[in-house]
Coordinates of C-alpha atoms in Angstrom, one line a residue:
X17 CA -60.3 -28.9 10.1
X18 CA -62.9 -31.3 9.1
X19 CA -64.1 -31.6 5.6
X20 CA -67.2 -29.7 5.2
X21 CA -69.6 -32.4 2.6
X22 CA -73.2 -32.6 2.0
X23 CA -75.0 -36.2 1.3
X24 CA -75.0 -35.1 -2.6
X25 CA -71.4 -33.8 -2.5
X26 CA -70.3 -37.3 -1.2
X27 CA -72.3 -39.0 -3.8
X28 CA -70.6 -37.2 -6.6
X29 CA -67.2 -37.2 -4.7
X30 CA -67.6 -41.0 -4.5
X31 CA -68.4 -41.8 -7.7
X32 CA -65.5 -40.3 -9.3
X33 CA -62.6 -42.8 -7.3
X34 CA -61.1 -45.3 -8.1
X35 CA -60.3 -46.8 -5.0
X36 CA -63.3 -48.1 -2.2
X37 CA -64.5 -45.8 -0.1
X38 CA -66.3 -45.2 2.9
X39 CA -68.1 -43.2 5.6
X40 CA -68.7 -44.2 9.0
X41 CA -69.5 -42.9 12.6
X42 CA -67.5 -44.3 15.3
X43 CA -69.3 -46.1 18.3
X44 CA -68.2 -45.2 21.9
X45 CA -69.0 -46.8 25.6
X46 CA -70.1 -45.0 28.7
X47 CA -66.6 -43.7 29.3
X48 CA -66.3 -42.2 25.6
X49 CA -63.7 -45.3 24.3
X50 CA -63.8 -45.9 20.6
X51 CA -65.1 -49.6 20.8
X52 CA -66.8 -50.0 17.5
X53 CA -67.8 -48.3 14.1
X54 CA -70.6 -48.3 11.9
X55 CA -70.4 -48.2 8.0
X56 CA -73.1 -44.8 6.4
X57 CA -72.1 -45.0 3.1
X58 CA -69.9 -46.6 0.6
X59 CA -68.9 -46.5 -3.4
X60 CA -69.4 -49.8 -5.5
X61 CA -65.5 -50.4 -5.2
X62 CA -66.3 -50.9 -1.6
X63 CA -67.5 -54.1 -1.6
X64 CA -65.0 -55.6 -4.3
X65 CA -61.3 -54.1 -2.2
X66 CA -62.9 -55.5 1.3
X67 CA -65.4 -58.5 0.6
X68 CA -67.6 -57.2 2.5
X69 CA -71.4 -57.3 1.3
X70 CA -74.1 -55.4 2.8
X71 CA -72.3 -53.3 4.8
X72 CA -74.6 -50.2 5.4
X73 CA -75.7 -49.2 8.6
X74 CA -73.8 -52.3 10.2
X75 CA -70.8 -52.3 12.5
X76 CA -67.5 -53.2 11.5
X77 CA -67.9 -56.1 14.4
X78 CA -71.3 -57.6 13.1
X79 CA -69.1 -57.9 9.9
X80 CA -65.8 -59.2 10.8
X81 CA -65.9 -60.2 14.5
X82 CA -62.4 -61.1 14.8
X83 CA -61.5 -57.6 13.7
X84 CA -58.5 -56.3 15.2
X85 CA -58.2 -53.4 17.5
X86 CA -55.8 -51.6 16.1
X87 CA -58.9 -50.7 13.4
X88 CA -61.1 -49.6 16.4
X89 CA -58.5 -47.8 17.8
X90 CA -56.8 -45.4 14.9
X91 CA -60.4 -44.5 13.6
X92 CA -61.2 -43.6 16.7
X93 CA -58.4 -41.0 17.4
X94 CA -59.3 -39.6 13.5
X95 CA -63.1 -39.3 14.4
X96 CA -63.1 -37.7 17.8
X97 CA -59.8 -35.8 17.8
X98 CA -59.3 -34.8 14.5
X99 CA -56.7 -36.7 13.4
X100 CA -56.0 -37.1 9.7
X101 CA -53.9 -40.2 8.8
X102 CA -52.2 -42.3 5.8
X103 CA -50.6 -46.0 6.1
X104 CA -50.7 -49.4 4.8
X105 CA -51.9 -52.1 7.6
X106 CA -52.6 -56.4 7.1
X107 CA -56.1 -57.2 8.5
X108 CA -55.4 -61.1 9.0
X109 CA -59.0 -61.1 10.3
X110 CA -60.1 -60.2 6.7
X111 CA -57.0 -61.2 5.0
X112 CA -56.2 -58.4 3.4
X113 CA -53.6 -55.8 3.4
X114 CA -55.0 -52.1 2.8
X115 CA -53.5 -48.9 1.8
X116 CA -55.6 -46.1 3.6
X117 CA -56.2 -42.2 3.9
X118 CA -58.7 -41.7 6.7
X119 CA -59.9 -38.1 7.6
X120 CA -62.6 -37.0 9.9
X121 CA -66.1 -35.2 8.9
X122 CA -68.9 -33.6 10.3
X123 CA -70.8 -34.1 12.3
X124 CA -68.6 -35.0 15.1
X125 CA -67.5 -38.8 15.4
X126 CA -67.5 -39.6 11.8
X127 CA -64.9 -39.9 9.7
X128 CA -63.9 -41.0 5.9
X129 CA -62.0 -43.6 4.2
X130 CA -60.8 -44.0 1.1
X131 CA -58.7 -47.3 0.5
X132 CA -57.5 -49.6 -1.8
X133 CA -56.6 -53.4 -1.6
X134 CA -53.1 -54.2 -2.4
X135 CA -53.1 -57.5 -1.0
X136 CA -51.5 -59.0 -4.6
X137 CA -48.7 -56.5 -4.3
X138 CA -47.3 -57.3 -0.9
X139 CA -47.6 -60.9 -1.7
X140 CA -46.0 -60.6 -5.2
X141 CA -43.7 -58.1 -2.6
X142 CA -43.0 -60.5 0.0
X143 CA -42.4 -63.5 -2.9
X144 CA -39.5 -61.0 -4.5
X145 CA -38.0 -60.7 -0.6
X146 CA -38.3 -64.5 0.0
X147 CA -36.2 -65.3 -3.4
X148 CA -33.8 -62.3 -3.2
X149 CA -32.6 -63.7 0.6
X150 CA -32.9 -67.4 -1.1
X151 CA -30.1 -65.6 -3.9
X152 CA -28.1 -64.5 -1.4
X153 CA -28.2 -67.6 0.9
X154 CA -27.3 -69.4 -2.4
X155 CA -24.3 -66.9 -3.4
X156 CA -22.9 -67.0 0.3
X157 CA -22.5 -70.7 -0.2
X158 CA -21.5 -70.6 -3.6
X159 CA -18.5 -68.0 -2.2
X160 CA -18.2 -70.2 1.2
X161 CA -17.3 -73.1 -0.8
X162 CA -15.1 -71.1 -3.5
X163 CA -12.9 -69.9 -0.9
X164 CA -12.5 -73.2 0.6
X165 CA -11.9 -74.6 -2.3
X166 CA -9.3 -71.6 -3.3
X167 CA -7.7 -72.2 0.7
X168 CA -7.3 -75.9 -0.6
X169 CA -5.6 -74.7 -3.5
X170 CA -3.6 -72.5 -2.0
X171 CA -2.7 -75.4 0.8
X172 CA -1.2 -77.4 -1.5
X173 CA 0.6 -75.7 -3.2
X174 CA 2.6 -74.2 0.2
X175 CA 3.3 -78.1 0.4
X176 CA 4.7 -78.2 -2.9
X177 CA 6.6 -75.5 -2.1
X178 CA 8.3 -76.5 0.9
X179 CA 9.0 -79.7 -0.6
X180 CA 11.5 -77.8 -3.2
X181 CA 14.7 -76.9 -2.6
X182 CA 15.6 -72.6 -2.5
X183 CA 15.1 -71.6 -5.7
X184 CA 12.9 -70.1 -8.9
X185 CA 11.0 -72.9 -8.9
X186 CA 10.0 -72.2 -5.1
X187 CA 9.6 -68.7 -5.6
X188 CA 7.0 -69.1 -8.3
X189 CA 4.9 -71.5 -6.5
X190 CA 5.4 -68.8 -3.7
X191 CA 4.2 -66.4 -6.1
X192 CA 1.4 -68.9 -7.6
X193 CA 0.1 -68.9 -3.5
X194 CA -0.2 -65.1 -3.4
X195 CA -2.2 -64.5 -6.4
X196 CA -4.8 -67.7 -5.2
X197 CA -4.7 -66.2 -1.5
X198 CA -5.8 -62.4 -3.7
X199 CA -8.9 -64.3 -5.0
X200 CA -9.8 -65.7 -2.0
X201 CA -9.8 -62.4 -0.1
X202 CA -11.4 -61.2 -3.1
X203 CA -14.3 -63.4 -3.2
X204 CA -14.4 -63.0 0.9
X205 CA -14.9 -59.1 0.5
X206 CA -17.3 -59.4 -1.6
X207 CA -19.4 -61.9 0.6
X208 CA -18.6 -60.1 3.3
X209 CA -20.5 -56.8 1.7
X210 CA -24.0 -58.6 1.7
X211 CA -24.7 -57.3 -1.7
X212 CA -25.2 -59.7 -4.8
X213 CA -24.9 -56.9 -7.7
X214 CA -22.4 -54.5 -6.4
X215 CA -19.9 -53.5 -3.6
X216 CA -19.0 -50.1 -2.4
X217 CA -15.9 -49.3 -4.1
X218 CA -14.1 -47.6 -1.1
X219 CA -14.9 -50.3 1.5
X220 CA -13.6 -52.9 -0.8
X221 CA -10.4 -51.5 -2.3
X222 CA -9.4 -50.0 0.8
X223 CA -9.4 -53.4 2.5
X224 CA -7.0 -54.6 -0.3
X225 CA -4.6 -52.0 0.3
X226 CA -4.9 -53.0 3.9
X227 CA -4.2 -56.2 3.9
X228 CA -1.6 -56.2 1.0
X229 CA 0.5 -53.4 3.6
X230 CA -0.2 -56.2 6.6
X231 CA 0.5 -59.9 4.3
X232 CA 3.3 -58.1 2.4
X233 CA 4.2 -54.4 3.2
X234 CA 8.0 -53.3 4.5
X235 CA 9.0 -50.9 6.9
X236 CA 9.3 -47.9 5.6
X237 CA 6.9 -48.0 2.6
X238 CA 3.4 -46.6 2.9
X239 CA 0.0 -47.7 1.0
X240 CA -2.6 -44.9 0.7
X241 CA -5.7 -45.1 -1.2
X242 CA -7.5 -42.4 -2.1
X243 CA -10.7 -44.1 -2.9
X244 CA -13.8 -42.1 -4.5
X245 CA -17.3 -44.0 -3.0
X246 CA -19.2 -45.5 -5.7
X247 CA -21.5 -48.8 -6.5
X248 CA -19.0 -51.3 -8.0
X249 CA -20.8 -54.1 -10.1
X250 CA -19.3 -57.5 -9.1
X251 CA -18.3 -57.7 -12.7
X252 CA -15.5 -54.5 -12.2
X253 CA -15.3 -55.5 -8.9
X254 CA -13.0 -58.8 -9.0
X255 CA -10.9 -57.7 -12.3
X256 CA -10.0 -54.2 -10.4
X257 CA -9.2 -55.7 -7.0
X258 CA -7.0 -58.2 -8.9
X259 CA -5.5 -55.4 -11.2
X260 CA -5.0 -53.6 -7.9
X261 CA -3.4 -56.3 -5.9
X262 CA -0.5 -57.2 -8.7
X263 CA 0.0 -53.6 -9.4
X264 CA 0.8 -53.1 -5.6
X265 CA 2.6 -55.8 -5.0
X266 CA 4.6 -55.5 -7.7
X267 CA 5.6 -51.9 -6.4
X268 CA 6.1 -53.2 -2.7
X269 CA 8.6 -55.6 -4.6
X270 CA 10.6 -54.0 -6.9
X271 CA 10.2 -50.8 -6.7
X272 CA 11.9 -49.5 -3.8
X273 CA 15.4 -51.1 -2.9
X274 CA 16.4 -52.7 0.4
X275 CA 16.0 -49.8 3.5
X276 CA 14.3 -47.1 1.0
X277 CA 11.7 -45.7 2.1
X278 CA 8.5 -43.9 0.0
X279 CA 4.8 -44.1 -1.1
X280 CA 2.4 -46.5 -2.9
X281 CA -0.7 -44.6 -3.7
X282 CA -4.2 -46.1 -4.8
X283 CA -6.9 -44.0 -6.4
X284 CA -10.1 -44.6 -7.5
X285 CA -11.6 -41.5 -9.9
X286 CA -14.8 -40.5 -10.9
X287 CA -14.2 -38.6 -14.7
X288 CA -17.7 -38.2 -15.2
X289 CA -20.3 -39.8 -18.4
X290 CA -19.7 -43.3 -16.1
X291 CA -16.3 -43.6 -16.7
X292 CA -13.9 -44.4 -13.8
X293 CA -9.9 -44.2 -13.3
X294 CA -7.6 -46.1 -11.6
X295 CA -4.4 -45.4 -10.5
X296 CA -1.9 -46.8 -9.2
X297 CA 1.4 -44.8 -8.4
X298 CA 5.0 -45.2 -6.2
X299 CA 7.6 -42.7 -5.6
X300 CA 10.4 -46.1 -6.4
X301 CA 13.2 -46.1 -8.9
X302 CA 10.8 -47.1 -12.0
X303 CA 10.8 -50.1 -13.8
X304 CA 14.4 -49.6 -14.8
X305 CA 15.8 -53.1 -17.3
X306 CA 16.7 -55.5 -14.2
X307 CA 15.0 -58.6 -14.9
X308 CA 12.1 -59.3 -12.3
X309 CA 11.3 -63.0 -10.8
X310 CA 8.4 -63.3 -12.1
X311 CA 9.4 -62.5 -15.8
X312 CA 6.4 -60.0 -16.4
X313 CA 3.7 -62.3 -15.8
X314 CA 2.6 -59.6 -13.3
X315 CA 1.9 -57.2 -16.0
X316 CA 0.6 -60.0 -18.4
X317 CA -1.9 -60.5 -15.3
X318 CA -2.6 -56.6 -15.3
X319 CA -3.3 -56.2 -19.4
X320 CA -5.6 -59.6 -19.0
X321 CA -7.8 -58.1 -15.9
X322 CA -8.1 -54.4 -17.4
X323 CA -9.2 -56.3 -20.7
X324 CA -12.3 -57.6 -18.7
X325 CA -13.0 -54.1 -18.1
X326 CA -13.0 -53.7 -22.0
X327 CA -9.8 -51.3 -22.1
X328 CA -5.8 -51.4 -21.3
X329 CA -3.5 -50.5 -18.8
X330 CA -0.6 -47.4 -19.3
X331 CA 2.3 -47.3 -17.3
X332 CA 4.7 -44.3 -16.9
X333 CA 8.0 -44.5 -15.4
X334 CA 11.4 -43.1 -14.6
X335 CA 13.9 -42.2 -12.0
X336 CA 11.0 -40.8 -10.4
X337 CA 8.9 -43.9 -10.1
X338 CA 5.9 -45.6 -11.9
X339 CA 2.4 -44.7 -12.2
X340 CA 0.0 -47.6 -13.8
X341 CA -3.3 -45.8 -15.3
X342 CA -6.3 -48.1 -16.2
X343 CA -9.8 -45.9 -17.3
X344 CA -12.8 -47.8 -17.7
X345 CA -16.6 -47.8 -17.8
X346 CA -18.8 -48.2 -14.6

């Protein structure tokens, strides 16, 4: 229902706001079209939020000629059907950008608006957009030419390793490859989430565990993760989807012998006060005292990764198998 105001309630209403404010009367043509409007009244903010100067008893037309219809139009519908409104519109034709609650009034065909100018905002708005997209133009580059660099890497050192004979020399370089060939997938999961400050932490661990089953899994041995979603920083990020790719692949390797079948599990934890844990756990034959290939640089790898996340790594294992535990803050 309309507002119900008399001349002096207006004055005193107006006087108290902050923000401009107007009344007007809308102006129709022979068929009853909204085709113009006409300013009654306005507060001394009304002048400063729209530049305009002398307004009273003139059209919104005589002022701005160039005014858009989309004006005309939405106070039209608010004077002559009723219909109270709130948004935020540009006027380029007064170059200004306005925040606006319009609501009609007696008599019929008038309405009021209060309003505020909040052109600085949208530009200071639209400046924070601009740089943000610049940021992440720049940090797809930066990650575009990281990974090529890394795919370089990673190049040459498959040469180098065909170039030597069977052997532990080979195999390292072999192993050298994988870990470079982590990072890179690393860094393209991250691009790939087209988020600067953080990833979502199933999205991007769960690819891991998919493409460590595809580049290196055997028959017979499943990867699940069980990944909890939450907001990963970039910082955890990298460190836990390293930690999580040698603690997976070192279970794919040794854990299991030739034919055996069983279960790498990946779980991602929520404990609560912004702490996270991670687990990684096989059903294998535990560590056991056989010397590995790789001479525990694996778990020297692990204890270096979980130490960027400011805490350590424990391990359990037995006949039953091995279960790596890493808790952390988010």
């Amino acid at each position: 229902m309309p507002l119900q105001l008399s001349p002096r309630e207006v004055d005193m209403f107006i006087g108290f706001l902050d923000d401009g404010f107007c009344t007007c009367e809308i102006i129709t043509d022979a068929e009853g079209s909204p085709v113009d409007y006409r300013f009654l009244r306005m507060n001394p903010h009304f002048e400063e939020m729209t530049g305009l100067h002398g307004a009273q008893g003139r059209t919104a037309l005589e002022l701005v000629p160039e005014l858009e219809p989309f004006w005309i139009e939405t106070y039209g519908r608010i004077a002559l059907e009723g219909e109270s409104r709130r948004f935020q519109q540009e006027s380029a034709a007064m170059g200004r950008h306005f925040d606006v609650y319009a609501t009609p009034i007696e008599p019929h065909g008038r309405f009021a608006i209060v309003f505020r100018d909040i052109t600085e905002t949208k530009r200071i708005e639209a400046e924070r957009e601009a740089a943000l997209a610049e940021a992440q133009q720049l940090l797809a580059e930066l990650n575009h030419r990281v990974m090529n660099s890394l795919g370089t890497i990673s190049s040459i050192i498959s040469m180098e390793s065909r170039a030597r004979a069977e052997g532990e020399g080979r195999e390292a370089l072999g192993r050298i490859r994988s870990r470079v060939h982590a990072v890179a997938s690393l860094y393209r999961r991250l691009n790939a989430s087209g988020s600067i400050e953080s990833v979502c932490s199933r999205d991007y661990l769960d690819k891991i565990a998919e493409g460590l089953a595809s580049s290196i899994g055997r028959d017979g041995i499943e990867i699940e993760a069980r990944i909890a979603p939450v907001r990963l920083s970039t910082r955890i990020a990298v460190p836990l989807g390293l930690i999580v790719n040698e603690l997976v692949t070192n279970s794919l390797k040794y854990a299991f012998a030739p034919g055996a079948t069983g279960r790498v599990i990946v779980a991602l934890d929520v404990l609560g006060h912004g702490r996270l844990q991670l687990t990684v756990r096989d059903d294998g034959c535990g560590l056991g005292s056989e010397p590995r290939s790789d001479s525990g640089i694996g778990q020297q790898l692990v204890r270096a990764f979980a130490a960027q996340l400011g805490t350590s790594p424990s391990t359990e294992s037995g006949p039953g198998g091995t279960t790596v535990t890493v808790r952390f803050d988010q």
